[in-house]
Short mmCIF file of C-alpha atoms in Angstrom, two decimals:
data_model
loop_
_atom_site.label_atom_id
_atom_site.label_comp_id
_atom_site.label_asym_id
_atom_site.label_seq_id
_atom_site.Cartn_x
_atom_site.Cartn_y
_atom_site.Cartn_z
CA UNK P 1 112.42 98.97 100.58
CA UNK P 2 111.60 100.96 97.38
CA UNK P 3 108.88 102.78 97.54
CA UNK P 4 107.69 101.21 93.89
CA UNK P 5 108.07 98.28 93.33
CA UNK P 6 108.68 96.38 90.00
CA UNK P 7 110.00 93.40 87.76
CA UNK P 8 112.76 94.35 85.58
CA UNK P 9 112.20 91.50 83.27
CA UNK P 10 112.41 91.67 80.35
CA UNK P 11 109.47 89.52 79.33
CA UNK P 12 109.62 87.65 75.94
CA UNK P 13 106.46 86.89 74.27
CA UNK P 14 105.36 86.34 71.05
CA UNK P 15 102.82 88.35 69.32
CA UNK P 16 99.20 87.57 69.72
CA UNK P 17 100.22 86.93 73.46
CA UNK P 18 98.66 88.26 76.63
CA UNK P 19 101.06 89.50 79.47
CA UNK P 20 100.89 91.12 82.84
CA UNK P 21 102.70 93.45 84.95
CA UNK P 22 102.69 93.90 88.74
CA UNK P 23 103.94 96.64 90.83
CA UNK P 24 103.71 97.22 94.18
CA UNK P 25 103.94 100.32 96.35
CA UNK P 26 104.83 101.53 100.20
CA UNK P 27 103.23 104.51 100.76
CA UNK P 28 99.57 103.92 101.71
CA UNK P 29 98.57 107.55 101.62
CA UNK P 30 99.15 108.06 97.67
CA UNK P 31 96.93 109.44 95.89
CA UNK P 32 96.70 108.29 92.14
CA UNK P 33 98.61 105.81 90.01
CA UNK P 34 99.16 105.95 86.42
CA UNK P 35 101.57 103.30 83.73
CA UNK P 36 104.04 105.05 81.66
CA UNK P 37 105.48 103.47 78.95
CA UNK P 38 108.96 104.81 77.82
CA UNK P 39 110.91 103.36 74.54
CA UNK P 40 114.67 103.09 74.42
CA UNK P 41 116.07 106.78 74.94
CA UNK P 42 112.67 108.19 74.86
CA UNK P 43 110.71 110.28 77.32
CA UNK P 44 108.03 108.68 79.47
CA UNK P 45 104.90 108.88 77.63
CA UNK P 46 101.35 108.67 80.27
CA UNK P 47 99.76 105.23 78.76
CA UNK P 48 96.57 105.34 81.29
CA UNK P 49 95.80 106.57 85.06
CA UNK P 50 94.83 103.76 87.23
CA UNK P 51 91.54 103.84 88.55
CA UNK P 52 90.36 102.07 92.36
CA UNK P 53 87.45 100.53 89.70
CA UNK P 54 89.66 99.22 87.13
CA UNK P 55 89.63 100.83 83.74
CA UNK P 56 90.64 99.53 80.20
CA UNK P 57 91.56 100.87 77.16
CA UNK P 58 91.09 99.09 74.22
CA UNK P 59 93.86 96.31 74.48
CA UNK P 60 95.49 97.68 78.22
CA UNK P 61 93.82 96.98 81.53
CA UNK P 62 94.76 98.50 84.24
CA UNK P 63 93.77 97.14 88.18
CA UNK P 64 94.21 98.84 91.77
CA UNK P 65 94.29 97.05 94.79
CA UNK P 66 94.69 99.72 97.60
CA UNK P 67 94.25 97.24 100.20
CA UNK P 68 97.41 95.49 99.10
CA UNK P 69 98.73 98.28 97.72
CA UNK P 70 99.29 96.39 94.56
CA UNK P 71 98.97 97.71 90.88
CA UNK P 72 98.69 95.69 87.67
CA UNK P 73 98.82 96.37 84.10
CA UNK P 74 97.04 93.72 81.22
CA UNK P 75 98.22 93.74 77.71
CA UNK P 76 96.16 91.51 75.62
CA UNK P 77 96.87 90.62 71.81
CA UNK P 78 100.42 91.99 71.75
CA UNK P 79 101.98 93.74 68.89
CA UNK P 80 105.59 94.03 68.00
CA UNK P 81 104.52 98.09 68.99
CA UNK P 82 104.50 97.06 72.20
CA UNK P 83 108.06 96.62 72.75
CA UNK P 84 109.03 99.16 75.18
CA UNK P 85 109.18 99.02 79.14
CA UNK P 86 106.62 100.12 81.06
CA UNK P 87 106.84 102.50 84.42
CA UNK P 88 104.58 102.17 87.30
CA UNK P 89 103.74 105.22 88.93
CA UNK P 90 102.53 106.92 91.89
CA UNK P 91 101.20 110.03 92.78
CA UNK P 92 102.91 110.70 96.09
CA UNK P 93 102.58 113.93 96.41
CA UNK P 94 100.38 116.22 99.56
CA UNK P 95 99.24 119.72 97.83
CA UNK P 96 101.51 118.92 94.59
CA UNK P 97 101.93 115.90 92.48
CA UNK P 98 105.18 114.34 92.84
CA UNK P 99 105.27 111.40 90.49
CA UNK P 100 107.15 108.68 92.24
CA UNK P 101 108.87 106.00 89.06
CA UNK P 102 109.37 102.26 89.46
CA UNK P 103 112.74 100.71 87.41
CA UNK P 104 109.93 100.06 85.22
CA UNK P 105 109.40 96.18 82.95
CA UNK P 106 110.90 95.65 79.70
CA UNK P 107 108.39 93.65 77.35
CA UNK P 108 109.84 92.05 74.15
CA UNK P 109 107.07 91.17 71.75
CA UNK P 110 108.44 89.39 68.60
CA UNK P 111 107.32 87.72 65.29
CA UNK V 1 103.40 121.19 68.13
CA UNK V 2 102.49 122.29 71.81
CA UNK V 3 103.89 119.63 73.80
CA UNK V 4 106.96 120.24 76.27
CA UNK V 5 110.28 121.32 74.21
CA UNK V 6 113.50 121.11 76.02
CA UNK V 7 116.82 122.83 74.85
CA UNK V 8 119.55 121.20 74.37
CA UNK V 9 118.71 117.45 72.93
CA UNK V 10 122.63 116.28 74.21
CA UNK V 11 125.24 118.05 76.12
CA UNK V 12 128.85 117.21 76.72
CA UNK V 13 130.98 119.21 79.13
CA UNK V 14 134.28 118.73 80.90
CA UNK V 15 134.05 117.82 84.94
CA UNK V 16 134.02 121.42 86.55
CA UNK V 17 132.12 123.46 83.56
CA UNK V 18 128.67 125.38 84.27
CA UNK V 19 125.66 123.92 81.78
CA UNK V 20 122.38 125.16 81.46
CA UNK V 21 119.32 123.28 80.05
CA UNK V 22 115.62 124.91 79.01
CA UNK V 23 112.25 123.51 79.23
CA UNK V 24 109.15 125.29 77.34
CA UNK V 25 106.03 123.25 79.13
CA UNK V 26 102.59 123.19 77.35
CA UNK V 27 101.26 126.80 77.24
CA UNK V 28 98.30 126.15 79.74
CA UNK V 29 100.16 124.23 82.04
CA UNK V 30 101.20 126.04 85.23
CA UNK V 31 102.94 123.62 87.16
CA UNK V 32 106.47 122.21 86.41
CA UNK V 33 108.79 119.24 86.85
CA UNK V 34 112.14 118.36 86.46
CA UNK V 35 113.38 114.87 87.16
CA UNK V 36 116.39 112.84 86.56
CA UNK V 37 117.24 109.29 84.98
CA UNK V 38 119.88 107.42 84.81
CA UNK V 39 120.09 103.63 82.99
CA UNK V 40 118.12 100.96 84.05
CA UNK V 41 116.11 103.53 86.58
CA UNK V 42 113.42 105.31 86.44
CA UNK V 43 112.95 109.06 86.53
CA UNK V 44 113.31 110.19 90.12
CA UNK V 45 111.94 114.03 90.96
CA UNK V 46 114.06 116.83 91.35
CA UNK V 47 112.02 120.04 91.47
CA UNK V 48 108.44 121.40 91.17
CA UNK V 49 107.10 124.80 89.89
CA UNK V 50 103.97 125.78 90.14
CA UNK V 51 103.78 129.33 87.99
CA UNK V 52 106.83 131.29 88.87
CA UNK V 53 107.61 129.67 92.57
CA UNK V 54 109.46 126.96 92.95
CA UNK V 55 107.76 124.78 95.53
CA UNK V 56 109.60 121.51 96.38
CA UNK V 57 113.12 120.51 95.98
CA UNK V 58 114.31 116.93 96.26
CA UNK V 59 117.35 116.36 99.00
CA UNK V 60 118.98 115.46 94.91
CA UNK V 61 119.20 118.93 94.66
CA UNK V 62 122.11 119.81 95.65
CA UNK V 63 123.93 123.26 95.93
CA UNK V 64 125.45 123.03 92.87
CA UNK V 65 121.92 122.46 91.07
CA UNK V 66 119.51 125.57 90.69
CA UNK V 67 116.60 125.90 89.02
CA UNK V 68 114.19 129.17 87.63
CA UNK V 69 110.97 129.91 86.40
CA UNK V 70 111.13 133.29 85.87
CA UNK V 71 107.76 134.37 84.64
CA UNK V 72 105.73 131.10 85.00
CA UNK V 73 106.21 130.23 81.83
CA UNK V 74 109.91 128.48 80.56
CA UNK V 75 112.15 126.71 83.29
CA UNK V 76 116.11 126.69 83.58
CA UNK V 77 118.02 124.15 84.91
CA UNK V 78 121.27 125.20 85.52
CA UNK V 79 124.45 123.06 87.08
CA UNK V 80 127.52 124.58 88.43
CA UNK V 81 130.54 122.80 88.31
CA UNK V 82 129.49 119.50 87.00
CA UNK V 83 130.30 116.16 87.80
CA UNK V 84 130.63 112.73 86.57
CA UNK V 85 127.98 111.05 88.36
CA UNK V 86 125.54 114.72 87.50
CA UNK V 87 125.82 112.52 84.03
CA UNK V 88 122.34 111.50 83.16
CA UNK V 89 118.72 112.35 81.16
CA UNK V 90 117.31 115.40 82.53
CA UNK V 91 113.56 115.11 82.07
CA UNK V 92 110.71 118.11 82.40
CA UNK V 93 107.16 117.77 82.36
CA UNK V 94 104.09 120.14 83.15
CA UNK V 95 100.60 119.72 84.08
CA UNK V 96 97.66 121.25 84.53
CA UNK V 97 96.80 122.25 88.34
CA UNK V 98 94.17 119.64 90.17
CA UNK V 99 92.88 116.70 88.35
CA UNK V 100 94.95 113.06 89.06
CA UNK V 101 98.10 114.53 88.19
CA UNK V 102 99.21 113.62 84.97
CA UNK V 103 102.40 114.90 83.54
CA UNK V 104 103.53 115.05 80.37
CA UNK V 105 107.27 115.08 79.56
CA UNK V 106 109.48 116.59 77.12
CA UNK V 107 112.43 114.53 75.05
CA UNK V 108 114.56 115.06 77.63
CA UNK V 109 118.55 116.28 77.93
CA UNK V 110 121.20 114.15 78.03
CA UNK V 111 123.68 115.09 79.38
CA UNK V 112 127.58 113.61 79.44
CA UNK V 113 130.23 114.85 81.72
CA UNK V 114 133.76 113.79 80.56
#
């Protein structure tokens, strides 16, 4: 089993749209989680930490579910920006943070 | 700009050459990544600095893969006798110590062996 989990896609949706991402992970002891979103042959850029509360920022919401050890990632209103894929990640690391990547989710948004 | 810089942008050696790639990290970042992607993957974690030791290596690493931070500040990634599968993007990022552990990475090389 990986130890993050994701849907490759891609997703296609129009603009306007609202779409969701799921990821889930195997190591019950990690620590934080954060969504990365990377454009084609571009570094991973940090889009937001993910927080046991939830937390949003401005369009992106962001849930934790340590129980089921289950992450999800909102995009609401979708803009043709938004076309990238987008990398779960996990903070596995004890005493030093070793960033653990899903395959990440390719979103399409078009006209 | 003060975000990470890495040196080169591309590489492309012949199987069995030596190559040698440079990360700056964010000036008051002392700890250090690099990490490795390939297509269709994500990045998956090679080594960690944090200042001038070098505190975790991935079973990745192999022998022919070494890595420096001499004075806590840039990082070398060097490769001897390179492969066709070493072929990928070799990512770096730095962080701050503590916090959640955010990382931010540089553009990344790419590197092609022929």
């Amino acid at each position: 089993r990986k130890e993050v989990e994701q849907d490759p896609g891609p997703f296609n949706v129009p603009e306007g749209a609202t779409v969701a991402f799921n990821c889930t992970y195997s190591n019950s002891a990690s620590q934080s989680f954060f969504w990365y979103r990377q454009d084609c042959r571009k570094e991973p850029k940090l889009l937001m930490s993910v927080y046991s509360s939830g937390n949003e920022d401005g369009r992106f919401t962001a849930q934790l579910n340590r129980a089921s050890q289950y992450i999800s990632l909102l995009i609401r209103d979708s803009k043709l920006s938004d076309s990238a894929t987008y990398l779960c990640v996990v903070n596995e690391g004890t005493g030093f943070q070793k960033l653990v990547f899903g395959t990440g989710t390719r979103l399409l948004v078009s006209p | 700009d003060t975000g990470v810089s890495q040196n080169p942008r591309h590489k492309i050696t012949k199987r069995g050459q030596n190559v040698t790639f440079r990360c700056d990290p964010i000036s008051e970042h002392n700890r250090l990544y690099w990490y490795r992607q390939t297509l269709g993957q994500g990045p998956e974690f090679l080594t960690y600095f944090q200042n001038e030791a070098q505190l975790e290596k991935s079973r990745l690493l192999s022998d022919r893969f070494s890595a420096e931070r001499p004075k806590g500040s840039f990082s070398t990634l060097e490769i001897q006798r390179t492969e066709q599968g070493d072929s990928a993007m070799y990512l770096c990022a730095s962080s701050r110590g503590g916090g959640r552990g955010e990382q931010y990475f540089g553009p990344g090389t790419r590197l092609t062996v022929t």
